[in-house]
Amino acid sequence: MNKNRKWYTIIIISMLLLIVYIGYFFINSGRGLERVDNPNRQAVDSGIMNNTKDEKKNKLPIPPLLEDKNPEEGKAEFDLNVQYGKKEFIEGQETETLGYNGDYLGPIIRVDKGDDVKINVANTLDEPTTVHWHGLEVPGEMDGGPHQVVDPKSSWQPYFTIDQPAATLWYHPHLLHKTGEQVYKGLAGLFYIEDEKSKELNIPKEHGVNDIPLVVQDKRFTQDGQIPYELGMRDVMDGFKGDTVLVNGAIAPELDVKSEVVRLRLLNGSNARAYDFNFSDNLAFYQIASDGGFLENSIEMHEVSLAPAERAEILVDFSDYNTGDKVVLRDGSYEVMTITITEESDSSSSIPEELVDIVQYDRDDVVTTRDFVMSGMGPMVAINGKQMDMDRIDEYLNLNELEEWVVTNESAGMGMMSGETPHPLHVHGVQFQVIERNGGEPPLNEQGWKDTVMVESGEEVRLLVKFKQKGLFMYHCHILEHEDAGMMGQFLVE
Ligand code: C2O
Ligand code: CU
Ligand code: CU
């Protein structure tokens, strides 16, 4: 009886959603909201592409390394200002943006393992924000999650010691229900950790020359070049996806390199879009690092998929190319960035096979097993049937105890209209190990340290996690519209 009524309600709600969704789909079908994987999209957006492409070269901007104000060895101090900006993404059009120490995105914070780091965050905005260190293992109160609000015109001074291996991490806002908008407007930056290993490995290390940061995001520009964050039904369901891809804030930029091995540090800094990165002419490359640091061995690949918030460091060998040759970095068949070989290199670089040793957790040491069931659609997305409540702690964990987390995605999607509903799960304050994907061994590039893992509809992923920091932390879907809708929970490590 009760069960029947529950099913009846579910069916009615689903049908209503479907009707609204179909309506929305038809209303928008004339407005050019094409999916990024539509090969015709560049033609559709030709106005934008042409503006920036002709005449002067549209060079890839390289985010600067932020100055360390503390000259003392083993200590570092940085100033980070959250500010309003204006940026010309499209020639002749000024876009209202947000940025750290600038108009859009932020500088790269680079620290060494073992450093005592202090950061002076000043919020010059008229609205609150937070600065979360995505991937960093620091105590809960330094994490910059939704509890560490930095009010308008005030500041926050987190401090922590870097106690994890070399990695490409990032920072971004984490204000409750507002993360999607603030990140979309431009608040995101990279955070590099270096250590003995990263310095001694025979890999490219020259920032902006052969060690290139690539923050990839998608935007939806209005006729006058603005990027309003207004969610339609489709955005609420699937997350906010744009029709134009930017790298470091530039549309279809060009990168000049020498004919040598080049290291690309890829961050998917998009709100909701996942990418399948590959190169024109099917060029092979080598993944050397995942979210939390170097892999044990470099992996030869032809395509690397990155869910929102995921990172990959890859090495690309251009030494067989001639001056003037071009290679295009693509997402599927969509052209993201053109790489031009402009100079012969005299250095004979190679791709190292062995990188670092990763001590694999032993499943026999697991003390607690927990389930995380991701479910629902649009405004109903939930984890374990619950939506985020700042006053509720969902899980209690012990410091330094190994746990197995079983993560499943039961969001069915909306049949033929919406298809799948993927959920990339991210856990704060830890780098974990993926031990199983759908009952089998995870792909090689998921066998290093991870903090975000893609879980497609119907999938089950098993993680081994061990927390080395105390405090209150978040776990959530990194499709920011899902997170903002409440697809997030809290755990306390004691
Ligand atoms: Cu990248 Cu909870 O965040
Ligand atoms: Cu995080
Ligand atoms: Cu999600």
Coordinates of C-alpha atoms and ligand atoms in Angstrom, one line a residue:
M1 CA 0.0 0.0 0.0
N2 CA 2.7 2.5 1.1
K3 CA 5.0 1.1 -1.5
N4 CA 2.5 1.6 -4.2
R5 CA 1.9 5.1 -3.3
K6 CA 5.6 5.8 -3.3
W7 CA 6.0 4.4 -6.8
Y8 CA 2.9 6.4 -7.9
T9 CA 4.5 9.6 -6.6
I10 CA 7.8 8.8 -8.3
I11 CA 6.2 8.1 -11.6
I12 CA 4.1 11.4 -11.5
I13 CA 7.2 13.5 -10.5
S14 CA 9.3 11.8 -13.3
M15 CA 6.6 12.6 -15.9
L16 CA 6.3 16.2 -14.8
L17 CA 10.1 16.6 -15.0
L18 CA 10.1 15.0 -18.4
I19 CA 7.4 17.4 -19.7
V20 CA 9.2 20.5 -18.4
Y21 CA 12.5 19.1 -19.7
I22 CA 11.1 18.5 -23.2
G23 CA 9.6 21.9 -23.2
Y24 CA 12.9 23.5 -22.2
F25 CA 14.7 21.5 -24.8
F26 CA 12.5 22.8 -27.6
I27 CA 12.6 26.4 -26.4
N28 CA 16.4 26.3 -26.5
S29 CA 16.9 24.2 -29.6
G30 CA 16.9 27.4 -31.6
R31 CA 19.4 29.2 -29.4
G32 CA 22.5 27.2 -30.4
L33 CA 23.1 25.5 -27.1
E34 CA 25.0 22.7 -28.8
R35 CA 26.9 20.1 -26.9
V36 CA 30.6 20.4 -27.1
D37 CA 31.0 17.1 -28.8
N38 CA 29.0 18.2 -31.7
P39 CA 31.5 18.5 -34.5
N40 CA 29.5 21.3 -36.1
R41 CA 29.9 23.5 -33.1
Q42 CA 32.9 25.5 -34.3
A43 CA 30.9 26.5 -37.3
V44 CA 28.0 27.6 -35.1
D45 CA 30.3 29.7 -33.0
S46 CA 32.3 31.0 -35.9
G47 CA 31.7 34.6 -34.8
I48 CA 33.7 34.0 -31.6
M49 CA 36.4 31.8 -33.1
N50 CA 37.2 34.2 -36.0
N51 CA 37.4 37.3 -33.8
T52 CA 40.3 35.9 -31.8
K53 CA 41.9 33.8 -34.5
D54 CA 42.9 36.1 -37.3
E55 CA 45.8 38.6 -37.4
K56 CA 47.8 38.6 -34.2
K57 CA 48.5 35.3 -32.6
N58 CA 46.2 34.4 -29.7
K59 CA 49.0 33.2 -27.4
L60 CA 48.3 30.9 -24.5
P61 CA 48.4 32.9 -21.3
I62 CA 50.6 31.4 -18.7
P63 CA 49.5 32.0 -15.1
P64 CA 52.5 33.4 -13.2
L65 CA 54.1 31.7 -10.1
L66 CA 52.9 33.6 -7.0
E67 CA 55.8 35.4 -5.2
D68 CA 56.7 33.8 -1.9
K69 CA 57.1 36.6 0.6
N70 CA 59.0 34.6 3.2
P71 CA 62.7 34.3 2.3
E72 CA 63.3 31.8 5.0
E73 CA 64.1 28.3 4.0
G74 CA 61.3 25.9 4.7
K75 CA 58.7 28.6 5.1
A76 CA 56.4 30.3 2.5
E77 CA 53.9 33.1 2.7
F78 CA 51.5 34.2 -0.1
D79 CA 49.0 37.0 -0.6
L80 CA 45.8 36.1 -2.4
N81 CA 43.2 38.8 -3.2
V82 CA 39.8 37.8 -4.3
Q83 CA 38.6 40.6 -6.7
Y84 CA 36.3 41.7 -9.4
G85 CA 37.7 41.9 -12.9
K86 CA 37.1 42.7 -16.5
K87 CA 38.6 40.6 -19.3
E88 CA 38.5 40.7 -23.0
F89 CA 37.9 37.0 -23.9
I90 CA 36.5 38.2 -27.2
E91 CA 38.2 41.1 -29.0
G92 CA 36.3 44.4 -28.3
Q93 CA 34.1 42.9 -25.6
E94 CA 34.7 43.4 -21.9
T95 CA 33.5 40.6 -19.8
E96 CA 32.7 41.0 -16.1
T97 CA 34.7 38.4 -14.2
L98 CA 36.2 37.4 -10.9
G99 CA 39.9 36.6 -10.2
Y100 CA 42.6 36.1 -7.7
N101 CA 45.2 38.9 -7.8
G102 CA 44.0 39.7 -11.3
D103 CA 41.0 39.7 -13.6
Y104 CA 40.5 36.0 -14.2
L105 CA 41.8 32.8 -12.6
G106 CA 44.7 33.1 -10.2
P107 CA 48.5 32.8 -10.0
I108 CA 50.1 29.4 -9.3
I109 CA 51.0 28.8 -5.7
R110 CA 54.2 26.7 -5.6
V111 CA 55.5 25.1 -2.4
D112 CA 58.0 22.4 -1.4
K113 CA 57.1 19.4 0.6
G114 CA 57.8 20.1 4.2
D115 CA 57.2 23.9 3.9
D116 CA 55.3 25.8 6.6
V117 CA 52.9 27.8 4.5
K118 CA 50.8 30.8 5.4
I119 CA 48.4 32.4 3.1
N120 CA 46.8 35.8 3.5
V121 CA 43.4 35.7 1.8
A122 CA 41.7 39.1 1.3
N123 CA 38.2 39.1 0.1
T124 CA 37.6 42.5 -1.7
L125 CA 34.2 41.4 -3.0
D126 CA 30.8 42.5 -1.8
E127 CA 29.8 38.9 -1.2
P128 CA 31.3 36.2 1.0
T129 CA 33.6 33.5 -0.4
T130 CA 35.9 30.7 0.8
V131 CA 39.2 29.4 -0.6
H132 CA 39.5 25.7 -0.6
W133 CA 42.8 23.9 -1.3
H134 CA 41.6 21.0 -3.5
G135 CA 43.7 17.9 -3.0
L136 CA 45.7 19.3 -0.1
E137 CA 46.0 17.3 3.1
V138 CA 45.5 19.9 5.8
P139 CA 43.5 20.1 9.0
G140 CA 39.7 20.7 8.6
E141 CA 39.8 24.3 9.8
M142 CA 42.4 25.2 7.1
D143 CA 40.6 23.4 4.3
G144 CA 38.6 26.4 3.1
G145 CA 35.3 24.5 2.9
P146 CA 31.9 26.0 3.4
H147 CA 32.6 26.5 7.1
Q148 CA 35.6 28.8 6.6
V149 CA 33.6 31.8 5.2
V150 CA 35.6 34.9 4.3
D151 CA 33.1 37.8 4.7
P152 CA 33.1 40.7 2.3
K153 CA 36.0 43.1 2.9
S154 CA 37.6 40.8 5.4
S155 CA 40.5 38.3 5.4
W156 CA 41.5 34.8 6.4
Q157 CA 44.9 33.5 7.3
P158 CA 45.2 29.7 6.9
Y159 CA 48.5 28.1 7.7
F160 CA 49.6 24.5 7.3
T161 CA 52.6 22.2 6.7
I162 CA 52.9 20.5 3.4
D163 CA 53.1 16.8 4.1
Q164 CA 52.4 14.9 0.8
P165 CA 54.2 14.2 -2.3
A166 CA 54.7 16.4 -5.4
A167 CA 51.4 17.1 -7.2
T168 CA 49.4 19.5 -9.2
L169 CA 46.5 20.6 -7.0
W170 CA 44.3 23.6 -7.2
Y171 CA 42.3 26.1 -5.2
H172 CA 38.8 27.5 -5.7
P173 CA 35.8 28.9 -3.7
H174 CA 33.5 26.5 -1.8
L175 CA 30.7 28.7 -0.5
L176 CA 27.6 26.8 0.2
H177 CA 25.2 26.9 -2.8
K178 CA 27.5 29.5 -4.5
T179 CA 30.5 27.4 -5.6
G180 CA 29.3 27.0 -9.2
E181 CA 28.8 30.7 -9.8
Q182 CA 32.1 31.9 -8.2
V183 CA 34.2 29.3 -10.0
Y184 CA 32.4 30.0 -13.3
K185 CA 33.1 33.7 -13.0
G186 CA 36.8 33.0 -12.8
L187 CA 37.9 31.9 -9.3
A188 CA 40.3 29.1 -9.7
G189 CA 44.1 28.7 -9.5
L190 CA 46.7 25.9 -9.5
F191 CA 48.7 24.8 -6.5
Y192 CA 52.0 23.0 -7.2
I193 CA 53.8 20.8 -4.6
E194 CA 57.4 19.9 -5.5
D195 CA 59.6 17.4 -3.7
E196 CA 63.0 15.7 -4.0
K197 CA 61.5 13.3 -6.5
S198 CA 59.9 15.9 -8.8
K199 CA 63.2 17.8 -8.8
E200 CA 65.4 14.8 -9.6
L201 CA 63.2 13.1 -12.2
N202 CA 64.3 13.7 -15.8
I203 CA 61.2 15.6 -16.8
P204 CA 60.6 19.2 -18.1
K205 CA 60.6 21.7 -15.3
E206 CA 60.8 25.2 -17.0
H207 CA 57.6 26.9 -16.1
G208 CA 55.8 28.3 -19.2
V209 CA 58.5 27.0 -21.5
N210 CA 58.3 23.2 -21.4
D211 CA 56.3 22.8 -18.1
I212 CA 52.9 24.2 -19.1
P213 CA 49.9 24.7 -16.8
L214 CA 46.6 24.2 -18.7
V215 CA 43.3 25.1 -16.9
V216 CA 40.6 24.0 -19.2
Q217 CA 37.1 25.4 -18.8
D218 CA 34.0 25.9 -20.9
K219 CA 31.9 29.1 -21.2
R220 CA 28.6 30.3 -22.7
F221 CA 29.0 33.9 -23.9
T222 CA 26.1 36.2 -24.6
Q223 CA 25.9 38.4 -27.7
D224 CA 27.8 41.2 -25.8
G225 CA 30.4 38.8 -24.4
Q226 CA 29.1 38.4 -20.9
I227 CA 29.1 35.1 -18.9
P228 CA 26.0 35.3 -16.8
Y229 CA 25.4 32.3 -14.5
E230 CA 21.8 31.6 -15.0
L231 CA 20.7 28.0 -14.8
G232 CA 18.1 26.6 -17.2
M233 CA 16.4 23.3 -16.6
R234 CA 19.1 21.4 -18.5
D235 CA 21.8 23.1 -16.4
V236 CA 20.1 22.0 -13.2
M237 CA 19.9 18.5 -14.5
D238 CA 23.4 18.0 -16.1
G239 CA 25.3 20.9 -14.7
F240 CA 26.3 24.1 -16.5
K241 CA 28.1 23.4 -19.7
G242 CA 29.3 26.0 -22.1
D243 CA 29.7 25.9 -25.9
T244 CA 33.2 27.4 -26.0
V245 CA 36.3 25.9 -24.5
L246 CA 39.0 28.1 -22.9
V247 CA 42.5 27.3 -21.8
N248 CA 44.0 29.6 -19.1
G249 CA 41.2 32.0 -20.0
A250 CA 41.9 32.1 -23.8
I251 CA 39.6 30.8 -26.5
A252 CA 41.4 28.4 -28.9
P253 CA 44.9 29.7 -27.9
E254 CA 48.2 28.9 -29.5
L255 CA 51.2 27.5 -27.7
D256 CA 54.8 27.7 -29.1
V257 CA 57.2 24.9 -28.1
K258 CA 60.6 23.6 -29.0
S259 CA 61.1 20.2 -30.7
E260 CA 61.5 18.4 -27.3
V261 CA 59.5 16.7 -24.7
V262 CA 56.9 19.0 -23.2
R263 CA 55.0 18.5 -19.9
L264 CA 51.4 19.6 -19.8
R265 CA 49.6 19.9 -16.5
L266 CA 46.0 19.5 -17.3
L267 CA 43.3 20.6 -14.9
N268 CA 39.6 20.2 -15.8
G269 CA 38.4 23.4 -14.1
S270 CA 35.0 23.3 -15.6
N271 CA 31.8 23.3 -13.6
A272 CA 30.3 20.2 -15.2
R273 CA 31.9 19.1 -18.5
A274 CA 34.1 16.1 -18.8
Y275 CA 36.8 16.0 -21.5
D276 CA 38.4 13.4 -23.6
F277 CA 41.8 14.9 -24.4
N278 CA 43.7 13.7 -27.4
F279 CA 45.9 15.1 -30.2
S280 CA 45.4 15.5 -33.9
D281 CA 47.3 12.9 -35.9
N282 CA 46.6 10.5 -33.0
L283 CA 49.9 11.4 -31.3
A284 CA 50.8 9.1 -28.4
F285 CA 51.6 10.8 -25.0
Y286 CA 52.6 9.6 -21.6
Q287 CA 50.6 10.2 -18.4
I288 CA 53.0 10.7 -15.5
A289 CA 50.8 12.0 -12.7
S290 CA 47.2 11.8 -11.6
D291 CA 45.4 14.1 -9.1
G292 CA 47.6 13.5 -6.1
G293 CA 51.1 13.1 -7.7
F294 CA 53.3 10.9 -9.9
L295 CA 52.2 7.5 -11.0
E296 CA 54.6 4.6 -10.5
N297 CA 55.3 4.3 -14.2
S298 CA 54.6 6.6 -17.2
I299 CA 51.6 5.2 -19.2
E300 CA 51.5 5.5 -22.9
M301 CA 48.0 6.7 -24.0
H302 CA 46.2 8.2 -27.0
E303 CA 43.4 9.8 -25.0
V304 CA 42.9 10.9 -21.4
S305 CA 39.5 11.6 -19.9
L306 CA 39.2 14.1 -17.1
A307 CA 36.0 14.7 -15.0
P308 CA 35.5 18.1 -13.4
A309 CA 38.3 18.8 -10.9
E310 CA 40.5 15.9 -12.1
R311 CA 44.1 16.5 -13.1
A312 CA 46.6 14.7 -15.3
E313 CA 50.2 15.5 -16.1
I314 CA 51.3 14.3 -19.5
L315 CA 54.5 14.3 -21.4
V316 CA 54.4 14.8 -25.2
D317 CA 57.4 14.2 -27.3
F318 CA 57.7 16.7 -30.1
S319 CA 61.4 15.8 -30.9
D320 CA 60.5 14.2 -34.3
Y321 CA 58.7 17.3 -35.5
N322 CA 60.1 20.1 -37.6
T323 CA 59.9 23.8 -37.1
G324 CA 56.6 25.1 -38.3
D325 CA 54.7 21.8 -37.6
K326 CA 51.4 22.1 -35.7
V327 CA 49.6 19.7 -33.4
V328 CA 46.2 20.3 -32.0
L329 CA 45.0 19.4 -28.5
R330 CA 41.5 18.3 -28.8
D331 CA 38.5 17.2 -26.7
G332 CA 37.1 14.4 -28.8
S333 CA 37.1 16.2 -32.2
Y334 CA 36.7 19.7 -30.8
E335 CA 39.9 21.8 -31.2
V336 CA 41.0 23.2 -27.9
M337 CA 44.5 24.5 -28.5
T338 CA 47.1 24.6 -31.3
I339 CA 50.7 23.7 -30.4
T340 CA 53.3 25.0 -32.9
I341 CA 56.9 23.8 -33.0
T342 CA 58.8 27.0 -33.5
E343 CA 62.3 26.1 -32.6
E344 CA 64.7 23.2 -32.9
S345 CA 65.8 21.9 -29.5
D346 CA 69.4 20.8 -28.9
S347 CA 68.5 19.0 -25.6
S348 CA 67.9 15.3 -26.2
S349 CA 65.0 14.7 -23.8
S350 CA 63.4 11.3 -23.2
I351 CA 60.4 10.0 -21.4
P352 CA 61.3 8.3 -18.1
E353 CA 59.7 4.9 -17.6
E354 CA 59.9 4.6 -13.9
L355 CA 58.7 7.5 -11.8
V356 CA 58.0 7.0 -8.1
D357 CA 57.2 4.2 -5.6
I358 CA 53.7 4.2 -4.3
V359 CA 53.1 2.2 -1.2
Q360 CA 49.8 0.4 -1.9
Y361 CA 47.4 0.1 1.0
D362 CA 46.7 -3.4 2.1
R363 CA 43.0 -4.3 1.9
D364 CA 43.5 -6.7 4.9
D365 CA 44.1 -3.6 7.0
V366 CA 40.6 -2.2 6.4
V367 CA 38.9 -1.4 9.7
T368 CA 35.6 0.1 8.4
T369 CA 33.7 -0.2 5.1
R370 CA 31.2 2.5 4.2
D371 CA 28.8 2.9 1.3
F372 CA 28.2 6.1 -0.6
V373 CA 25.2 5.9 -2.8
M374 CA 24.8 8.8 -5.2
S375 CA 21.3 9.2 -6.6
G376 CA 18.7 11.5 -7.9
M377 CA 18.5 14.0 -10.6
G378 CA 18.6 17.8 -10.9
P379 CA 17.5 19.4 -7.6
M380 CA 17.0 15.9 -6.0
V381 CA 20.6 14.8 -6.2
A382 CA 21.7 13.2 -3.0
I383 CA 24.4 11.0 -1.3
N384 CA 23.0 8.2 0.8
G385 CA 19.6 9.7 0.4
K386 CA 20.6 13.0 2.1
Q387 CA 21.3 16.5 1.0
M388 CA 23.9 18.8 2.5
D389 CA 23.2 20.2 6.0
M390 CA 25.9 22.3 7.6
D391 CA 24.6 21.3 11.0
R392 CA 24.7 17.5 10.4
I393 CA 27.8 15.3 10.5
D394 CA 27.2 12.3 8.3
E395 CA 30.2 10.1 9.0
Y396 CA 32.6 9.8 12.0
L397 CA 36.1 8.5 11.2
N398 CA 39.2 7.7 13.1
L399 CA 42.6 9.3 12.3
N400 CA 45.1 6.9 10.5
E401 CA 42.6 4.1 10.1
L402 CA 42.2 2.4 6.8
E403 CA 38.7 2.4 5.3
E404 CA 37.1 1.0 2.2
W405 CA 34.6 3.2 0.5
V406 CA 32.1 1.7 -1.9
V407 CA 30.8 4.4 -4.2
T408 CA 27.9 3.7 -6.4
N409 CA 25.9 5.9 -8.8
E410 CA 22.2 5.0 -9.0
S411 CA 21.1 8.1 -10.9
A412 CA 19.3 6.6 -13.9
G413 CA 19.2 9.7 -16.0
M414 CA 16.1 10.6 -18.0
G415 CA 15.9 8.0 -20.6
M416 CA 16.7 9.2 -24.1
M417 CA 16.5 12.9 -23.2
S418 CA 19.2 13.2 -20.6
G419 CA 20.9 9.8 -20.9
E420 CA 23.5 9.2 -18.2
T421 CA 24.0 11.2 -15.1
P422 CA 27.7 10.9 -14.1
H423 CA 28.9 12.0 -10.7
P424 CA 32.6 12.7 -10.1
L425 CA 33.0 12.1 -6.3
H426 CA 35.6 14.2 -4.5
V427 CA 36.8 13.8 -1.0
H428 CA 38.5 16.6 1.0
G429 CA 41.6 16.3 3.1
V430 CA 42.9 13.1 1.5
Q431 CA 44.4 11.4 -1.5
F432 CA 43.0 7.9 -1.9
Q433 CA 43.6 4.8 -3.9
V434 CA 41.1 3.3 -6.3
I435 CA 41.2 -0.5 -6.0
E436 CA 38.2 -1.6 -8.0
R437 CA 36.0 -0.3 -10.8
N438 CA 32.9 -2.4 -11.5
G439 CA 34.5 -5.4 -9.9
G440 CA 37.6 -5.3 -11.9
E441 CA 41.0 -3.6 -11.8
P442 CA 40.8 0.1 -12.4
P443 CA 42.6 1.5 -15.4
L444 CA 46.4 2.1 -15.0
N445 CA 46.0 5.9 -14.7
E446 CA 43.7 5.5 -11.8
Q447 CA 46.2 3.4 -9.9
G448 CA 48.0 6.4 -8.4
W449 CA 46.9 9.0 -5.8
K450 CA 43.4 10.4 -6.5
D451 CA 41.1 12.9 -4.8
T452 CA 38.3 12.8 -7.4
V453 CA 36.9 9.8 -9.1
M454 CA 34.3 9.6 -11.9
V455 CA 31.4 7.3 -11.3
E456 CA 29.1 6.9 -14.2
S457 CA 25.4 5.8 -13.9
G458 CA 25.3 2.2 -12.7
E459 CA 28.9 2.0 -11.8
E460 CA 30.5 0.9 -8.5
V461 CA 34.0 2.1 -7.5
R462 CA 35.9 1.0 -4.4
L463 CA 38.4 3.2 -2.7
L464 CA 40.9 2.8 0.1
V465 CA 41.1 5.9 2.2
K466 CA 43.2 6.9 5.2
F467 CA 43.0 10.3 6.8
K468 CA 46.1 11.9 8.3
Q469 CA 44.5 15.1 9.3
K470 CA 41.8 15.9 11.9
G471 CA 38.7 18.0 11.5
L472 CA 35.5 18.4 9.6
F473 CA 35.7 17.7 5.8
M474 CA 33.4 17.4 2.8
Y475 CA 32.7 14.7 0.2
H476 CA 30.6 15.7 -2.8
C477 CA 29.9 15.5 -6.5
H478 CA 32.3 17.9 -8.3
I479 CA 29.7 18.8 -10.9
L480 CA 29.3 22.1 -9.2
E481 CA 25.6 22.5 -9.9
H482 CA 25.0 19.1 -8.2
E483 CA 27.2 20.2 -5.2
D484 CA 25.3 23.5 -4.9
A485 CA 22.0 21.6 -5.1
G486 CA 23.1 19.7 -2.0
M487 CA 25.0 16.6 -3.3
M488 CA 27.5 16.9 -0.4
G489 CA 28.0 15.4 3.0
Q490 CA 30.3 16.0 5.9
F491 CA 32.6 13.8 7.9
L492 CA 34.6 14.3 11.1
V493 CA 38.0 12.8 11.6
E494 CA 39.1 12.4 15.2
Ligands
C2O1 CU1 37.3 21.1 -5.6 CU2 35.1 20.4 -2.4 O1 36.2 20.8 -4.0
CU2 CU 38.4 19.6 -2.4
CU3 CU 26.8 14.8 -9.8

